[in-house]
Amino acid sequence: MPDRDDELTLSRKVKLKRLTDNGIDPYPPRYTRTSPISDAIENFESIDSPDCTSQNEQSVSLSGRIMSIRSMGKASFLDIRDASGTIQTLMRQNVLEQSYETLKDIDIGDFIGVTGTVMRTRTGQITVDTKEFVVLSKGLRPLPEKWHGLRDVEIRYRQRYLDLIANPQVKDTFVQRGKIIKGIRDFFDDRGFIEVDTPIMVPVAAGAHARPFITHHNALDQQLYLRIATELYLKRLIVGGFDKVYELGRVFRNEGIDQDHNPEFTLLESYEAYADYFSVMTMVEEMVSKIATDIFGSAKIPFDGHIIDFSPPWAKLDLREELLARSGIDIDEYPDDHSLTQVARNKGLDVGPLESRGRLIDKLLSTYVEPNLIQPTFLLDYPEDMSPLAKAKKDQPGYVERFEAFAAGMEIANSYTELNDPVVQRERFESQEKIRDIYEDDEVDRKDEDFLTSIEYGMPPTGGLGMGIDRLVMLLTGQASIRDILLFPQMRSINEQQNSEDLE
RNA sequence: GGCCCGCUAGCUCAAUUGGCAGAGCAACUGACUCUUAAUCAGUAGGUUCUCGGUUCGAUCCCGAGGCGGGUCACCA
């Protein structure tokens, strides 16, 4: 934001100076209000009847930001807003006397505290009949327009505080987000899970297919990465004897930004010993439907023109069969990357010269299957090629016990019966490293030697879950863009010096 | 990264074929003691995102760049 003193901020600075010149502290350290605004309104409504007018004489002190001013000379109405609500205040010259003059130095956007009695105006509006008021904070910049609000999406994201002030429904979405996250915590806590915090800065960025952010620790003189998943640390805790753990944490993936990708996002992961992907499936259904019902009053949630019904049980589809039905391709008939590349190209897919079988299947799924999964659906039994951390299916070579959950065409959860055979796990890591080399794909999962050591001590059979919380919040709150459920989505910096340097 | 769209007063938006850049809100001055998008009268406010080009003349046309949005690619 340019700091030039335009006319509007200048006028506010003049008023600020006048306030201090008159001995008024425009930024007093504290203010004691008798209640939030909503409580005062409710309290008044509960006693507001003609036969107990004496109660109405009880004085209240309320505080908030001035949202509008309607001045009629010797009387003015100011609407003030706090987090709980908005109330009108009436300022009258004959009541306030000389302090009425201070109103001249008050602007929309300033914070004030008012003391007076609650009453109704002739038009029935609940109003504080102000006996005295104090300035709590003088604003130097004008607020966005009161009627149209703030529409410029760039400013809404870059200066979210303005968005929150000007567009109250935006705040509701973030309140709901908080409730959803609390609902998840309650759900796991009630089931005996322990919430843990594992490292964000890690020596090996493993546990998912993604490129990491790189950083450096000076004292250790060591390259570190920002985690791309919490998986391998949580499984170490299963080895260590936590039978039920979860982490609700931020992970970081160095990739593109669009409506459902932000470089940092909130990931829920849980691991439960002696569970498998079937029991995790049941848990996911129960959790999401419970949260939807608890917070939104129904398991049926409108999203993007659909009504998504999260009531269990969700549809369960076999991955191979579903892909065959949607695309006509039976992946079992194409056991290597060359043949699968050929058939995918024949279908008109944009396939690079060198793509691994796992990546090709992923591409087929996102083209033919995932967009059609509008109602909550589990896709079951993934090929081993794209699941290095999942346990093989006993009776189905080449497949693992894994599901992903989809709704509105978006992936919302990923789960498997965890691979706990250290020898097989080592082989899987090695083959991933080979894939990384052969296909020059630096997103392929990395080998974590310390994790291998841990499971060599023995890890019990375990069911694991990963769930993208931002996408879940999008679905439940009806927001089509991840930027509308992240308070501060990642944006390119505006730095004029930087830009001019780039030009050189 | 490709393609498409947008960027005009603090905010929301106009501007004819390329011909003096406007309105509402906000601000300022004045009137007004029950208004509520208060009202009424007046005033002020612009690097039209930036740089360059075409032209007598550019918000408008052309080129390069910046930022954002959409979309495809990439990516869970």
XYZ file of C-alpha atoms (C1' of nucleotides) in Angstrom:
580
model
C 0.000 0.000 0.000
C 1.346 3.408 -0.911
C 1.968 5.542 2.133
C 1.351 8.860 0.470
C -0.778 11.245 2.469
C -3.770 11.578 0.240
C -6.590 13.853 1.126
C -8.544 11.230 2.997
C -5.814 10.126 5.383
C -4.674 13.707 5.775
C -8.108 14.754 6.969
C -8.023 11.948 9.530
C -4.595 12.976 10.718
C -5.847 16.505 11.247
C -8.670 15.103 13.370
C -6.218 12.941 15.268
C -4.129 15.957 16.119
C -7.196 17.911 17.185
C -8.174 15.074 19.520
C -4.768 15.047 21.218
C -4.728 18.846 21.325
C -8.014 18.639 23.235
C -6.481 16.265 25.744
C -8.142 13.150 24.337
C -6.025 9.995 24.068
C -6.983 8.543 20.688
C -5.436 5.188 21.620
C -6.266 4.520 25.282
C -4.807 1.300 26.682
C -8.076 -0.400 27.628
C -11.812 -0.110 27.939
C -14.195 -1.983 30.156
C -17.430 -2.856 28.421
C -20.345 -4.306 30.336
C -20.967 -6.961 27.668
C -20.682 -7.736 23.988
C -23.248 -5.921 21.861
C -25.381 -9.003 21.221
C -25.803 -9.626 24.965
C -26.996 -6.077 25.494
C -29.547 -6.455 22.698
C -30.791 -9.803 24.010
C -30.964 -8.465 27.516
C -32.989 -5.479 26.384
C -35.358 -7.632 24.345
C -35.957 -9.899 27.329
C -37.089 -7.019 29.542
C -38.529 -4.802 26.850
C -42.141 -4.459 27.858
C -44.197 -1.431 28.851
C -44.655 -2.588 32.438
C -41.011 -2.724 33.455
C -39.571 0.401 31.947
C -37.532 1.063 35.064
C -35.276 -1.877 34.164
C -34.428 -0.170 30.910
C -32.693 2.578 32.817
C -29.811 0.248 33.597
C -26.711 1.688 31.997
C -24.509 -0.309 29.609
C -21.071 0.289 28.179
C -20.529 -1.109 24.699
C -17.663 -0.793 22.279
C -16.985 -1.401 18.626
C -16.042 -0.051 15.248
C -18.168 2.736 13.787
C -19.757 1.364 10.629
C -21.922 4.311 9.663
C -22.763 7.812 10.826
C -26.031 9.629 10.235
C -25.780 13.141 11.538
C -28.653 15.578 11.795
C -26.857 18.501 13.292
C -27.574 18.429 16.990
C -28.243 14.690 17.018
C -26.379 11.830 15.346
C -26.871 8.109 14.940
C -23.745 5.930 14.843
C -23.807 2.195 14.189
C -21.089 0.398 16.096
C -20.071 -3.209 15.529
C -18.151 -5.724 17.586
C -17.629 -9.422 16.895
C -21.039 -10.266 18.332
C -23.200 -7.813 16.445
C -24.122 -4.243 15.597
C -26.094 -1.699 17.573
C -27.214 1.820 16.844
C -26.176 4.577 19.190
C -27.806 7.973 19.532
C -25.684 11.004 20.356
C -27.506 14.162 21.335
C -26.001 17.572 21.907
C -28.218 18.383 24.881
C -27.120 15.143 26.574
C -23.437 15.080 25.650
C -22.979 18.875 25.848
C -19.430 19.938 24.990
C -18.257 16.392 24.193
C -20.711 16.394 21.294
C -18.160 18.553 19.526
C -15.705 15.637 19.646
C -17.931 13.849 17.117
C -16.504 16.158 14.468
C -13.204 14.350 14.844
C -14.745 10.880 14.628
C -14.846 8.955 11.373
C -16.395 5.771 10.091
C -13.954 3.030 10.992
C -12.889 4.457 14.364
C -13.434 2.435 17.528
C -15.413 4.019 20.331
C -16.910 3.006 23.640
C -20.363 4.309 24.538
C -22.138 4.404 27.864
C -25.887 4.907 28.106
C -29.246 3.245 28.416
C -30.772 0.946 25.839
C -34.037 2.101 24.334
C -36.099 1.920 21.198
C -36.385 4.788 18.746
C -39.705 5.830 17.296
C -39.095 3.459 14.416
C -38.507 0.584 16.847
C -34.717 0.360 16.446
C -32.858 -0.788 19.553
C -30.483 2.044 20.352
C -28.050 3.122 23.034
C -29.055 6.572 24.243
C -25.485 7.716 24.771
C -24.639 9.601 27.961
C -20.909 9.599 27.279
C -18.484 8.099 24.827
C -14.721 7.668 24.478
C -12.446 7.238 21.503
C -10.783 3.794 21.627
C -8.821 3.858 18.393
C -8.619 6.393 15.598
C -8.378 4.978 12.085
C -6.247 6.791 9.531
C -7.485 5.097 6.392
C -11.044 5.073 5.050
C -12.928 1.774 5.035
C -14.207 0.216 1.811
C -17.595 1.405 0.687
C -20.444 0.455 2.990
C -23.008 -0.632 0.448
C -21.134 -2.578 -2.232
C -18.445 -3.812 0.146
C -15.052 -4.860 -1.153
C -15.206 -6.734 -4.437
C -11.653 -6.596 -5.754
C -10.559 -10.195 -5.119
C -6.907 -9.254 -5.075
C -7.414 -6.776 -2.244
C -9.749 -9.223 -0.505
C -6.964 -11.821 -0.347
C -4.017 -9.498 0.228
C -5.758 -7.399 2.884
C -8.082 -9.988 4.349
C -8.879 -7.726 7.309
C -10.645 -5.362 4.905
C -12.572 -8.268 3.425
C -13.633 -9.320 6.915
C -14.758 -5.796 7.780
C -16.581 -5.119 4.533
C -18.047 -8.576 3.798
C -19.437 -10.099 7.006
C -20.339 -13.432 5.382
C -16.615 -14.031 4.821
C -16.134 -14.117 8.554
C -18.879 -16.715 8.883
C -16.960 -19.062 6.605
C -13.865 -18.836 8.781
C -15.887 -19.324 11.939
C -17.252 -22.481 10.337
C -13.741 -23.569 9.437
C -12.765 -23.288 13.081
C -15.748 -25.370 14.116
C -14.950 -28.058 11.565
C -11.395 -28.355 12.864
C -12.630 -28.491 16.430
C -15.128 -31.150 15.353
C -12.303 -33.248 13.940
C -10.294 -32.925 17.150
C -13.300 -33.865 19.268
C -14.001 -36.852 17.050
C -10.508 -38.274 17.410
C -10.150 -37.365 21.066
C -13.431 -39.110 21.843
C -12.078 -42.253 20.228
C -8.963 -42.294 22.344
C -6.542 -40.857 19.806
C -3.626 -38.759 21.049
C -2.849 -35.548 19.154
C 0.862 -35.084 18.483
C 3.190 -32.615 16.812
C 5.968 -33.943 14.628
C 8.759 -31.970 12.940
C 7.992 -29.530 10.179
C 11.668 -29.134 9.229
C 12.918 -32.543 8.220
C 16.112 -34.003 6.734
C 14.136 -36.142 4.269
C 10.876 -34.924 2.746
C 9.124 -38.261 2.445
C 5.648 -39.725 2.737
C 4.006 -38.294 -0.373
C 4.539 -37.522 -4.037
C 5.522 -33.866 -4.040
C 8.411 -31.507 -4.415
C 9.488 -29.990 -1.109
C 10.600 -26.533 -0.094
C 14.262 -26.403 0.839
C 15.755 -24.536 3.761
C 18.997 -24.536 5.672
C 19.939 -24.699 9.323
C 23.000 -22.600 10.052
C 24.265 -24.144 13.293
C 23.887 -27.669 11.977
C 25.091 -26.496 8.571
C 22.582 -28.882 7.102
C 19.987 -28.735 4.370
C 16.481 -29.277 5.657
C 13.125 -29.552 3.949
C 9.655 -28.462 4.929
C 7.581 -31.576 5.407
C 5.266 -32.735 2.639
C 3.459 -35.209 4.908
C 3.441 -36.325 8.533
C 3.098 -39.995 7.707
C 6.502 -41.451 8.463
C 6.869 -39.710 11.831
C 3.421 -40.799 12.928
C 4.219 -44.383 12.020
C 7.383 -44.142 14.104
C 5.045 -43.316 16.974
C 2.997 -46.439 16.246
C 6.279 -48.351 16.464
C 6.937 -46.549 19.743
C 3.689 -47.756 21.263
C 1.106 -45.080 20.606
C -1.776 -47.163 19.355
C -3.863 -44.219 18.168
C -2.276 -40.947 17.062
C -3.268 -38.057 14.865
C -1.782 -34.791 13.759
C -3.584 -31.800 12.321
C -0.734 -29.956 10.746
C 0.443 -27.729 8.010
C 2.354 -29.378 5.181
C 4.148 -27.683 2.316
C 4.344 -28.715 -1.304
C 6.301 -26.771 -3.852
C 3.883 -26.844 -6.738
C 1.327 -24.829 -8.647
C -1.412 -22.685 -7.152
C -5.014 -22.908 -8.286
C -8.557 -23.155 -6.942
C -7.791 -26.237 -4.885
C -4.043 -26.021 -4.317
C -2.180 -23.726 -1.964
C 1.535 -24.320 -1.301
C 0.856 -24.770 2.390
C -2.254 -26.560 3.536
C -3.686 -28.324 6.525
C -3.452 -32.078 6.508
C -5.031 -34.473 8.966
C -3.254 -37.766 9.355
C -4.237 -40.513 11.766
C -2.809 -43.947 12.478
C -4.497 -46.676 14.428
C -2.824 -49.921 15.383
C -4.786 -53.106 14.691
C -7.054 -51.246 12.288
C -7.074 -51.624 8.513
C -8.344 -49.598 5.596
C -11.846 -51.009 6.013
C -12.170 -49.714 9.552
C -10.662 -46.391 8.485
C -13.312 -46.181 5.767
C -16.051 -46.543 8.340
C -14.367 -43.938 10.517
C -14.166 -41.409 7.657
C -17.858 -41.817 6.831
C -18.809 -41.354 10.440
C -16.535 -38.390 11.009
C -17.550 -36.365 7.972
C -21.265 -37.016 8.365
C -21.104 -36.227 12.069
C -19.288 -32.960 11.491
C -21.684 -31.949 8.734
C -24.660 -32.731 10.935
C -23.259 -31.123 14.081
C -22.185 -27.896 12.421
C -24.540 -27.489 9.483
C -27.551 -29.358 10.810
C -27.614 -31.902 8.013
C -25.444 -34.454 6.273
C -26.797 -33.095 2.992
C -24.639 -30.168 1.932
C -25.175 -27.986 -1.149
C -22.054 -27.553 -3.261
C -21.624 -26.193 -6.773
C -25.202 -26.941 -7.818
C -25.259 -30.395 -6.245
C -26.569 -31.693 -2.955
C -23.782 -33.817 -1.522
C -25.118 -36.390 0.922
C -22.441 -37.428 3.398
C -24.695 -39.910 5.225
C -23.039 -43.311 5.534
C -22.537 -45.627 3.871
C -20.718 -43.990 0.968
C -20.477 -45.685 -2.413
C -17.561 -48.101 -2.755
C -16.095 -48.688 -6.194
C -13.293 -50.948 -7.323
C -10.625 -48.779 -8.936
C -9.751 -51.129 -11.778
C -13.374 -51.918 -12.625
C -14.416 -48.294 -12.456
C -11.570 -47.171 -14.697
C -12.450 -49.934 -17.152
C -16.103 -48.913 -17.157
C -15.335 -45.215 -17.647
C -12.428 -45.407 -20.076
C -12.534 -48.896 -21.577
C -8.973 -49.451 -20.392
C -8.187 -52.481 -18.263
C -4.936 -51.577 -16.586
C -4.161 -55.252 -15.976
C -3.766 -55.677 -19.729
C -1.024 -53.033 -19.728
C 1.489 -54.144 -17.114
C 4.266 -51.752 -18.146
C 4.631 -48.065 -18.866
C 5.185 -48.487 -22.615
C 1.950 -50.289 -23.369
C -0.037 -48.065 -21.036
C 1.437 -44.947 -22.604
C 0.368 -46.243 -26.000
C -3.249 -46.883 -25.037
C -3.501 -43.616 -23.123
C -2.232 -41.732 -26.174
C -4.746 -43.587 -28.332
C -7.408 -42.232 -26.011
C -6.149 -38.743 -26.732
C -4.422 -38.092 -23.414
C -1.491 -35.733 -23.285
C 1.278 -38.097 -22.199
C 4.926 -37.148 -21.994
C 7.696 -39.287 -23.497
C 8.679 -40.829 -20.194
C 6.026 -41.363 -17.569
C 5.890 -44.089 -14.977
C 2.999 -46.555 -14.861
C 1.793 -45.121 -11.569
C 1.697 -41.628 -12.950
C -0.133 -42.802 -16.064
C -2.802 -44.538 -14.010
C -3.132 -41.428 -11.904
C -3.666 -39.430 -15.079
C -6.313 -41.854 -16.326
C -8.120 -41.692 -13.008
C -8.184 -37.926 -12.889
C -9.443 -37.783 -16.461
C -12.058 -40.523 -16.537
C -13.065 -41.365 -12.996
C -12.545 -38.611 -10.427
C -14.606 -35.839 -12.079
C -17.622 -38.175 -11.995
C -17.424 -38.894 -8.282
C -19.839 -36.220 -7.117
C -21.483 -38.008 -4.214
C -19.070 -39.241 -1.527
C -17.335 -42.295 -2.921
C -14.512 -44.586 -1.902
C -12.298 -45.788 -4.712
C -10.734 -49.058 -3.574
C -7.563 -51.007 -4.193
C -4.871 -49.010 -5.918
C -2.040 -50.378 -8.021
C 1.157 -50.944 -6.083
C 3.032 -48.717 -8.558
C 1.443 -45.607 -7.101
C 1.338 -46.666 -3.436
C 4.799 -47.394 -2.002
C 3.694 -47.229 1.630
C 0.627 -49.494 1.469
C 0.353 -53.197 2.152
C -0.200 -55.539 -0.795
C -3.534 -57.287 -1.217
C -3.058 -60.953 -0.467
C -5.144 -62.359 -3.306
C -4.501 -59.667 -5.907
C -0.893 -59.277 -7.009
C 0.101 -55.768 -7.997
C -2.597 -54.134 -5.865
C -2.571 -52.723 -2.371
C -5.118 -52.189 0.379
C -5.740 -48.533 -0.246
C -8.707 -46.257 -0.781
C -9.214 -42.650 -1.668
C -12.417 -40.804 -0.895
C -13.917 -38.320 -3.339
C -16.786 -35.853 -3.274
C -17.735 -33.210 -5.833
C -14.922 -34.581 -7.980
C -12.294 -33.673 -5.383
C -10.117 -36.040 -3.452
C -10.749 -35.586 0.242
C -9.076 -38.597 1.865
C -6.411 -41.200 1.257
C -5.931 -44.288 3.365
C -4.231 -47.602 3.453
C -3.461 -50.628 5.460
C 0.083 -49.624 6.277
C 2.973 -51.594 4.928
C 4.804 -52.905 8.002
C 7.101 -55.459 6.407
C 10.499 -53.715 6.587
C 12.036 -55.823 3.842
C 9.229 -55.102 1.393
C 9.183 -51.452 2.438
C 12.881 -51.168 1.649
C 12.308 -52.716 -1.768
C 9.480 -50.272 -2.452
C 11.650 -47.300 -1.520
C 14.464 -48.562 -3.725
C 12.132 -48.966 -6.667
C 10.808 -45.450 -6.050
C 14.362 -44.142 -6.136
C 14.854 -45.951 -9.438
C 11.666 -44.415 -10.801
C 12.912 -41.025 -9.747
C 16.105 -41.597 -11.727
C 14.614 -43.264 -14.770
C 11.707 -40.867 -15.184
C 13.528 -37.790 -13.871
C 10.540 -37.287 -11.604
C 11.630 -35.437 -8.490
C 8.184 -35.710 -6.948
C 8.530 -39.421 -6.372
C 8.542 -40.489 -2.747
C 11.926 -40.507 -1.068
C 13.627 -43.197 0.929
C 13.771 -42.446 4.627
C 16.430 -44.688 6.149
C 15.586 -43.749 9.713
C 11.966 -44.701 9.130
C 13.059 -48.068 7.757
C 15.119 -48.622 10.881
C 12.089 -47.898 13.021
C 9.850 -50.464 11.362
C 12.650 -52.989 11.464
C 11.934 -52.988 15.198
C 8.405 -54.079 14.327
C 5.276 -52.063 13.615
C 1.873 -53.578 14.381
C -0.732 -53.882 11.651
C -2.037 -50.347 11.226
C -4.702 -48.415 9.384
C -3.668 -44.903 8.300
C -5.536 -41.894 6.995
C -4.691 -38.630 5.327
C -7.324 -35.991 4.758
C -7.016 -32.570 3.151
C -8.782 -30.333 5.602
C -8.958 -27.342 3.296
C -10.879 -29.311 0.695
C -13.183 -30.693 3.348
C -13.842 -27.138 4.512
C -14.493 -26.079 0.910
C -17.070 -28.829 0.507
C -18.830 -28.193 3.784
C -18.902 -24.402 3.442
C -19.779 -24.371 -0.249
C -16.685 -22.463 -1.363
C -15.389 -23.324 -4.826
C -11.925 -21.814 -4.285
C -9.376 -22.773 -1.655
C -8.512 -19.070 -1.419
C -11.896 -18.457 0.138
C -11.281 -20.839 3.022
C -7.675 -19.787 3.703
C -7.411 -16.519 5.586
C -4.208 -15.543 3.837
C -3.787 -17.512 0.600
C -0.352 -17.422 -0.963
C 0.048 -14.445 -3.287
C 2.945 -13.123 -5.268
C 4.635 -10.277 -3.416
C 4.146 -6.771 -4.665
C 7.621 -5.338 -4.473
C 8.428 -2.567 -6.890
C 12.135 -2.719 -6.161
C 12.107 -6.456 -6.791
C 10.281 -5.945 -10.054
C 12.728 -3.348 -11.312
C 15.610 -5.619 -10.330
C 14.030 -8.406 -12.352
C 14.010 -6.178 -15.383
C 17.752 -5.656 -15.220
C 4.334 -22.296 -18.560
C 0.137 -21.673 -22.928
C -4.506 -19.230 -23.968
C -8.601 -15.831 -22.484
C -10.281 -11.762 -19.342
C -9.515 -7.686 -15.924
C -6.690 -3.314 -13.774
C -10.019 4.248 -14.243
C -10.775 8.871 -7.458
C -10.060 5.652 -0.746
C -14.335 1.935 -2.305
C -18.205 0.363 -6.176
C -18.580 1.353 -11.185
C -19.285 4.581 -16.089
C -16.811 6.960 -20.303
C -19.832 7.202 -27.882
C -15.431 5.914 -33.863
C -9.403 7.841 -30.925
C -11.687 14.109 -29.237
C -11.810 18.462 -22.298
C -12.014 11.429 -17.546
C -17.646 11.095 -14.821
C -21.366 9.216 -11.005
C -22.727 7.033 -6.140
C -20.562 6.101 -1.396
C -16.425 8.016 1.552
C -13.942 13.127 2.452
C -14.397 18.659 3.062
C -17.882 23.355 3.943
C -22.857 24.697 5.363
C -28.242 23.434 7.043
C -30.824 19.927 10.025
C -32.507 16.711 17.622
C -35.637 9.744 15.892
C -32.120 8.699 11.454
C -31.040 3.918 9.429
C -27.949 3.228 1.774
C -30.689 9.788 6.333
C -31.823 14.243 3.446
C -30.638 19.107 1.123
C -26.934 22.830 -0.966
C -21.951 23.422 -2.290
C -16.401 22.013 -2.645
C -12.330 19.136 -3.511
C -10.293 14.616 -5.095
C -6.924 11.211 -11.180
C 0.744 8.805 -12.981
C -6.762 5.793 -16.233
C -1.172 -0.564 -13.338
C 4.067 0.604 -15.642
C 7.246 1.552 -19.861
C 7.466 2.307 -25.014
C 5.080 2.979 -29.964
C 1.256 4.815 -33.662
C -1.457 9.567 -33.941
C -2.595 16.572 -34.350
C -4.695 14.020 -30.124
C -4.647 7.459 -26.531
C -8.504 5.148 -20.643
C -9.535 3.465 -25.819
C -5.208 1.078 -31.062
C -0.147 -1.716 -31.115
C 4.298 -3.894 -28.351
C 6.809 -5.243 -23.783
C 6.322 -5.806 -18.602
C 3.623 -6.081 -13.535
C -0.406 -7.954 -10.514
C -4.958 -10.625 -10.254
C -8.950 -13.965 -12.034
C -10.433 -18.041 -15.274
C -8.882 -22.182 -18.152
C -5.473 -25.934 -19.941
C -0.900 -28.139 -18.551
C 1.427 -29.379 -13.966
C -0.088 -31.059 -9.248
C -3.432 -34.691 -4.572
